[in-house]
Tab-separated table of C-alpha atoms in Angstrom:
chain	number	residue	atom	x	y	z
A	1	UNK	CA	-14.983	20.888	65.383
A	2	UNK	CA	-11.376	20.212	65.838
A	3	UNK	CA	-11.398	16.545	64.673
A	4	UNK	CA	-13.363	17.856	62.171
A	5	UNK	CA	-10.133	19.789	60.202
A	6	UNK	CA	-8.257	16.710	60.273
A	7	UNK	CA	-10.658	14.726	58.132
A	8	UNK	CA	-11.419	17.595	55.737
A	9	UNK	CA	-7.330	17.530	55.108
A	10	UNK	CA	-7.304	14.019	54.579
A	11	UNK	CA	-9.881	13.958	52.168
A	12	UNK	CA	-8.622	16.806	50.382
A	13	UNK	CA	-5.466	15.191	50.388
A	14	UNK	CA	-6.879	12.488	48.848
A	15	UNK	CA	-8.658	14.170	46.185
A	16	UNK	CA	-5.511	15.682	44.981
A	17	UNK	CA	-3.755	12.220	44.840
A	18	UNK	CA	-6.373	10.723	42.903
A	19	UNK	CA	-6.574	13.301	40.514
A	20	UNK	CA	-3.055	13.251	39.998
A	21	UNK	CA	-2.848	9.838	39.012
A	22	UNK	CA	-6.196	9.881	37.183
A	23	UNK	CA	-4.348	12.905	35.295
A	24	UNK	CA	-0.979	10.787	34.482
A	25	UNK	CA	-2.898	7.489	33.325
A	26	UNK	CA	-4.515	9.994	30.704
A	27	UNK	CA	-1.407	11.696	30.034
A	28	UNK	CA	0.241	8.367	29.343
A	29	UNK	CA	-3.047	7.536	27.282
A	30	UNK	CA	-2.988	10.535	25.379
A	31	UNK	CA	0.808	10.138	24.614
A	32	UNK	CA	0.955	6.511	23.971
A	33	UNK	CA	-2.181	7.289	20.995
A	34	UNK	CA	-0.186	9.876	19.309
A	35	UNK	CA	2.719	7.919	19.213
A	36	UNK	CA	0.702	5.277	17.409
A	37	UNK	CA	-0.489	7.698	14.884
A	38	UNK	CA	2.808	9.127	14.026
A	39	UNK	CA	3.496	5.927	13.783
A	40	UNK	CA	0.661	4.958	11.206
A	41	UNK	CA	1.423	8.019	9.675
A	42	UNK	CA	5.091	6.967	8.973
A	43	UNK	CA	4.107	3.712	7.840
A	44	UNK	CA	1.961	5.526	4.883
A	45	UNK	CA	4.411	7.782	3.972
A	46	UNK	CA	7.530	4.604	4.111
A	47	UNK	CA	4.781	2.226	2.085
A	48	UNK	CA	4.570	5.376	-0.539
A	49	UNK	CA	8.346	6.317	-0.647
A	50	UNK	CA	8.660	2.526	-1.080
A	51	UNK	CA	6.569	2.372	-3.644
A	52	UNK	CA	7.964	5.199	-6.083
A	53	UNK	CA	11.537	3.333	-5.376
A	54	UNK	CA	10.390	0.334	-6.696
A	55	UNK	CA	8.805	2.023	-9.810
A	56	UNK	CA	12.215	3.766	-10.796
A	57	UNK	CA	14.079	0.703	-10.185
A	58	UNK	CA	11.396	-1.495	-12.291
A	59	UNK	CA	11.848	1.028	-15.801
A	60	UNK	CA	15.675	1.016	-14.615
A	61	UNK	CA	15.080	-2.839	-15.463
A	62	UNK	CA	13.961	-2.103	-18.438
A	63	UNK	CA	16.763	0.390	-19.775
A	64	UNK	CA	19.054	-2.475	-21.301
A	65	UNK	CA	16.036	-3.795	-23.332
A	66	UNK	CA	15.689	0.098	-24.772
A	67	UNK	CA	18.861	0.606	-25.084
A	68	UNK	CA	19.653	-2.688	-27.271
A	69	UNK	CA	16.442	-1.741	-29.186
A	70	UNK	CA	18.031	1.583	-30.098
A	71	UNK	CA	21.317	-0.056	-30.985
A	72	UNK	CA	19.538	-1.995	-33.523
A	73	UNK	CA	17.823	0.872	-35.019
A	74	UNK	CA	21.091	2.704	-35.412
A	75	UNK	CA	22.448	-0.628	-37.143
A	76	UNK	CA	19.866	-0.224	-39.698
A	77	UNK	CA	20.517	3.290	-40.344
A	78	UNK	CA	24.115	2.340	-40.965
A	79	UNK	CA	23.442	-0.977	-43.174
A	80	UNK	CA	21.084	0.993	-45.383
A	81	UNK	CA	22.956	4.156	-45.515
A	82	UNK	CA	20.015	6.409	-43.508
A	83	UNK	CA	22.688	8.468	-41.598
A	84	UNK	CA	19.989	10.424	-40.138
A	85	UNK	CA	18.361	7.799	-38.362
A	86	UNK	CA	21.786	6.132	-37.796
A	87	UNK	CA	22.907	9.369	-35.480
A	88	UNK	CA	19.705	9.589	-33.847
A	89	UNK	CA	19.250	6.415	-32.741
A	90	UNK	CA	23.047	6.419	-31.323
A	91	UNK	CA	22.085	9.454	-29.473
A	92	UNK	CA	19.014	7.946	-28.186
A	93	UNK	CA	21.371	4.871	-26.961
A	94	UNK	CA	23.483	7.445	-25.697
A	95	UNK	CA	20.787	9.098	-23.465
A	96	UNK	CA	19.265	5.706	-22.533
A	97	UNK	CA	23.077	4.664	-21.450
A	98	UNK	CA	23.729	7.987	-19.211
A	99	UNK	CA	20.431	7.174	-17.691
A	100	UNK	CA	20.926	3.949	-16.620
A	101	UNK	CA	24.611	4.256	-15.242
A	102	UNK	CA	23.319	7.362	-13.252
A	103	UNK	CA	19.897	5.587	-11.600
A	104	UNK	CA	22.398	2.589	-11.126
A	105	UNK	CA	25.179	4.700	-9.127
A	106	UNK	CA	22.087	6.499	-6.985
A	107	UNK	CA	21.155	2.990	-6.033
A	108	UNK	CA	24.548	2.110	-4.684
A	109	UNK	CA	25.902	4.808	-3.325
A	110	UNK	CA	22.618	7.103	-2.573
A	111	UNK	CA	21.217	10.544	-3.968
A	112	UNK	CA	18.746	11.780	-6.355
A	113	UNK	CA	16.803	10.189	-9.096
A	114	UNK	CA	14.652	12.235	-11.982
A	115	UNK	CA	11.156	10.525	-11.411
A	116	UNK	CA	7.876	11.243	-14.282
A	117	UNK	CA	10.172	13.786	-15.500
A	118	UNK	CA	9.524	16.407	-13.100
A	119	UNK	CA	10.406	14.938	-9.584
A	120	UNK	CA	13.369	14.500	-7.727
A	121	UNK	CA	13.216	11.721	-5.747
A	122	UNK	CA	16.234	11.075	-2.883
A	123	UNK	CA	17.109	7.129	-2.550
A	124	UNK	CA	19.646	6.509	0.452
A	125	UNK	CA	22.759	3.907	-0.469
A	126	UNK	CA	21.740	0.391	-0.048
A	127	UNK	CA	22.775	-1.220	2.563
A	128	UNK	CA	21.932	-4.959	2.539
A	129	UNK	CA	24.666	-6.994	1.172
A	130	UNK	CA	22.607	-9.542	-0.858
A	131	UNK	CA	20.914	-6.427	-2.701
A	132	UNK	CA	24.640	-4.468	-3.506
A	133	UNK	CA	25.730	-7.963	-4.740
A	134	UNK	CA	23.136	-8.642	-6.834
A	135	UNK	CA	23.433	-4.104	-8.471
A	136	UNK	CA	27.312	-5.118	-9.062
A	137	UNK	CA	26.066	-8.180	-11.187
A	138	UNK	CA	23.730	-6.055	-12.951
A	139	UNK	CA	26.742	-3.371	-13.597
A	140	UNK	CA	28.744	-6.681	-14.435
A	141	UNK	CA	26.009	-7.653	-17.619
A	142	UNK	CA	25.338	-3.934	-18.152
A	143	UNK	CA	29.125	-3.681	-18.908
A	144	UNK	CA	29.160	-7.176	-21.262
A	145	UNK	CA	25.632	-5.356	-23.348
A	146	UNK	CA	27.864	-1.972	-24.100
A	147	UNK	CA	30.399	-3.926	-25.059
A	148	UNK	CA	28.784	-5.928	-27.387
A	149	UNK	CA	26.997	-2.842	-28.618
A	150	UNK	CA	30.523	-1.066	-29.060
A	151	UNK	CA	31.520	-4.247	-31.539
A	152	UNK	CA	28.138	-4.845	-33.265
A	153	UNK	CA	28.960	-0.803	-34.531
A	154	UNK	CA	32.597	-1.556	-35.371
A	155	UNK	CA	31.292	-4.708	-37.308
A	156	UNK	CA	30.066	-5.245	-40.815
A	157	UNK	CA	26.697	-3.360	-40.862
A	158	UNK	CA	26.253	-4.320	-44.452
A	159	UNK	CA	24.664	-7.421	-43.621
A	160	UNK	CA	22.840	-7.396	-40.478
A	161	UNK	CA	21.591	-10.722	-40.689
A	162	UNK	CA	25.140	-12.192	-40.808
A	163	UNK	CA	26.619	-9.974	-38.190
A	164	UNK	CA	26.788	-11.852	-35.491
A	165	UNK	CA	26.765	-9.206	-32.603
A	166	UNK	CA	23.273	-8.168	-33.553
A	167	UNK	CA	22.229	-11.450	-31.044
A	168	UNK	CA	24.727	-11.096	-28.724
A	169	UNK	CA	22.977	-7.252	-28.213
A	170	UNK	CA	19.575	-8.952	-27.366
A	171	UNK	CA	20.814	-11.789	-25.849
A	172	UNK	CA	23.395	-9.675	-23.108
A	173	UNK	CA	19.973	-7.462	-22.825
A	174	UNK	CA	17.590	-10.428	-21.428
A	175	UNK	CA	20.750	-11.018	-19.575
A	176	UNK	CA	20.794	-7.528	-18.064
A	177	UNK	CA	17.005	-7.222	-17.555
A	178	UNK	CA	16.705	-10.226	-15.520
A	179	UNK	CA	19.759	-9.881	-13.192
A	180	UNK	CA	17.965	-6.182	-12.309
A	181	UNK	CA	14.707	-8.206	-12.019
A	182	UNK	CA	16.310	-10.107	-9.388
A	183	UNK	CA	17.781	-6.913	-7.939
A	184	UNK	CA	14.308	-5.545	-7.718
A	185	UNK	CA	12.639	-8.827	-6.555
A	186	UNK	CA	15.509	-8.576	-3.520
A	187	UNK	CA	14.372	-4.782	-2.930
A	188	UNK	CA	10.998	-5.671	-2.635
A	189	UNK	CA	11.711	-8.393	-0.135
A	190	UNK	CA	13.468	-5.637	1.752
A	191	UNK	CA	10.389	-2.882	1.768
A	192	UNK	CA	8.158	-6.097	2.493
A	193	UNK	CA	10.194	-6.920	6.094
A	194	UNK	CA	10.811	-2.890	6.720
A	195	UNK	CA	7.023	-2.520	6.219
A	196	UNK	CA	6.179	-5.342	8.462
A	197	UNK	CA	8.328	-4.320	11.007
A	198	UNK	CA	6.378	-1.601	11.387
A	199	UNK	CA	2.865	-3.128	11.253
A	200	UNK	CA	4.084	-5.148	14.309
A	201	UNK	CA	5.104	-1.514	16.063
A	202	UNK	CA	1.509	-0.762	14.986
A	203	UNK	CA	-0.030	-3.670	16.462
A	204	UNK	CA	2.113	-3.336	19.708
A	205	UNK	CA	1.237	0.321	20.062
A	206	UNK	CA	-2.495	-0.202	19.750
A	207	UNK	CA	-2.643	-3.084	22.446
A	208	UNK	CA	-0.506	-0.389	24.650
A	209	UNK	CA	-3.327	2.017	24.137
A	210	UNK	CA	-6.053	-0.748	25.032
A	211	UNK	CA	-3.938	-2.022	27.940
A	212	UNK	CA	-3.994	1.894	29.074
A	213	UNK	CA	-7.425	2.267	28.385
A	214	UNK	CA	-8.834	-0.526	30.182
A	215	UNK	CA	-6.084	0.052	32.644
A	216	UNK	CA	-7.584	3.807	33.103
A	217	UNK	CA	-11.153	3.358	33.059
A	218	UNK	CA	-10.561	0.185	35.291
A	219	UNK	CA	-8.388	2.880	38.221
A	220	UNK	CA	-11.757	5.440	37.685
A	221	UNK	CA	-14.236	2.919	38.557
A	222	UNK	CA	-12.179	1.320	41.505
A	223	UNK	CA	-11.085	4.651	43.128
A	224	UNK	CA	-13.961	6.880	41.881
A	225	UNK	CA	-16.961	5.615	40.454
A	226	UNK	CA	-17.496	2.804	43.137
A	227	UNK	CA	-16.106	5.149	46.252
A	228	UNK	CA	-18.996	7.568	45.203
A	229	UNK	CA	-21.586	5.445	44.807
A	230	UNK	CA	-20.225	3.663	48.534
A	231	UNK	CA	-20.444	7.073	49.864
A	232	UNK	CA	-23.772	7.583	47.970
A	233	UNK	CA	-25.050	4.377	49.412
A	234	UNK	CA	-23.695	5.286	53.020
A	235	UNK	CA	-25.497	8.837	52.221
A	236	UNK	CA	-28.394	7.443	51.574
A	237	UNK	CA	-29.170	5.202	54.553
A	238	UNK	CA	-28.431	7.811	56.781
A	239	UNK	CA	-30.375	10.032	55.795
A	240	UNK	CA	-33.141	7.159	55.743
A	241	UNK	CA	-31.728	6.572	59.431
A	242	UNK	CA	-32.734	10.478	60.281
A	243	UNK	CA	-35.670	10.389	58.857
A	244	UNK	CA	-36.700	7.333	61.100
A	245	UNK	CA	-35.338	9.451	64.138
A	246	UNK	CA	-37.012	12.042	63.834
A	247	UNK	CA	-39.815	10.334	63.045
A	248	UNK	CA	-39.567	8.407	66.484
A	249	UNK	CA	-39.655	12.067	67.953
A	250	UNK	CA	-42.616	13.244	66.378
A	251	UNK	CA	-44.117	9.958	67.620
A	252	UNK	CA	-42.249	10.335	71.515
A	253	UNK	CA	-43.875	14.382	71.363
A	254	UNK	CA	-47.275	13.466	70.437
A	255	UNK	CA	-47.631	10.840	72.664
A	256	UNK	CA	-45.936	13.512	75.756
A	257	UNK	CA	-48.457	15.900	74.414
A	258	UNK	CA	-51.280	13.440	74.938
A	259	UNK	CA	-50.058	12.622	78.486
A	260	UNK	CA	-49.745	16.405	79.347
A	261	UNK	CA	-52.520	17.533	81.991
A	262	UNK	CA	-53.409	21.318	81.996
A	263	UNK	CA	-54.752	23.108	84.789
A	264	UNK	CA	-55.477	26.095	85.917
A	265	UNK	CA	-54.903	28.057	89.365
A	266	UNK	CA	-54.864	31.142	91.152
A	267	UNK	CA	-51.811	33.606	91.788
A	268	UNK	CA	-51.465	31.314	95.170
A	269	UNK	CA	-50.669	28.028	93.414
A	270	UNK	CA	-54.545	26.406	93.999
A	271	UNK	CA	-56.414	24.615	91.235
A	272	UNK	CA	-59.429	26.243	91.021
């Protein structure tokens, strides 16, 4: 009875130990999966925050090709005399102007963007050098098309066809729209690495959780599943090892009982 205690300590002591590591190889299991889906998650919400960037900064590209559009309209409200559509279309330029130096200073320096009309949308300062170079080239040719525009409306507007700052506008524009096209190109490149940067994380994370997994499952069946069925086993053929004991018994008391020789005798001891 006394060794007894010692064993049932031992093997209580060893249930406890392999619980708690069966409990920390799920713990690690369960964290290492949730991980990986926060980090799925972020990848959907980076690929969409990417993807509304890169729509404001393709119809910034195409501001300079509105704008020069508008200029021309307001240099055929002044060469025929149609004031009103003269002052409108300035305004529009105007607007179309504002617009693009503001989106163009958000994209440098970082802050807030009108997007659809309704939406604010925050875009943090660039940081890559070959993208900042290329936004100062595109302020460089943005620059060169208002200036042109400035001198096509200080020009001779009576004859549009001779005034020869009415090609400069559209030239300086295709100008303007394809350095931003480049500048968009490079920003693309740059949500195209950040993006696979973190399908790699992905990847890694989801071979951590099938290393743990196997790792896990393989720890149950070594320590648990296969211990049990040993002891199961070992369980087993003893109780097949009883049963052929007693059964050797049975067979040693039936064959006493057939040996056994009864007689009977008087209160003096004598067979009668």
């Amino acid at each position: 009875m006394v060794g007894a205690i010692p064993r049932r300590c031992h093997s209580d002591t060893l249930k406890r130990s392999l619980m708690l590591r069966l409990g920390v190889l799920l713990g690690l299991f369960v964290l290492v999966f949730v991980v990986s889906y926060l980090v799925t998650d972020h990848a959907i919400e980076a690929k969409v925050y990417d993807s509304t960037v890169l729509n404001i900064a393709g119809k910034q590209r195409m501001l300079p090709e509105r704008y020069a559009r508008e200029i021309n309209q307001a240099l055929v409200g002044l060469a025929v005399a149609d004031w009103d559509l003269a002052i409108e279309q300035h305004k529009a330029a105007t607007a179309t102007a504002d617009q693009f130096e503001t989106n163009h200073r958000v994209f440098l320096d970082g802050g807030q963007v009108m997007f659809d009309g309704d939406t604010h949308v925050t875009i943090p300062r660039i940081t890559r050098d070959a993208i900042v170079r290329q936004q100062h080239e595109v302020e460089r040719q943005w620059k060169e098309l208002r200036r042109d525009a400035v001198k096509a409306l200080r020009s001779d507007v009576q004859s549009l066809h001779k005034n020869e700052w009415v090609a400069h506008i559209a030239q300086q524009a295709d100008v303007t729209v394809a350095a931003a096209g480049r500048a968009v190109a490079l920003m693309q490149e740059e949500s195209d690495r950040k993006l696979d940067r973190i399908h790699g994380l992905q990847v890694r994370m989801f071979a951590a959780v099938l290393t743990l997994f196997a790792f896990t499952m393989g720890f149950a069946y070594l320590r648990i599943v296969r211990p049990l069925a040993q002891s199961q086993q070992r369980l087993m053929e003893s109780e097949a090892g009883a049963r052929a004991t007693v059964a050797k018994l049975t067979a040693y008391r039936a064959a006493l009982d057939e040996q056994t020789i009864i007689a009977l005798t008087d209160p003096s001891g004598t067979i009668t």
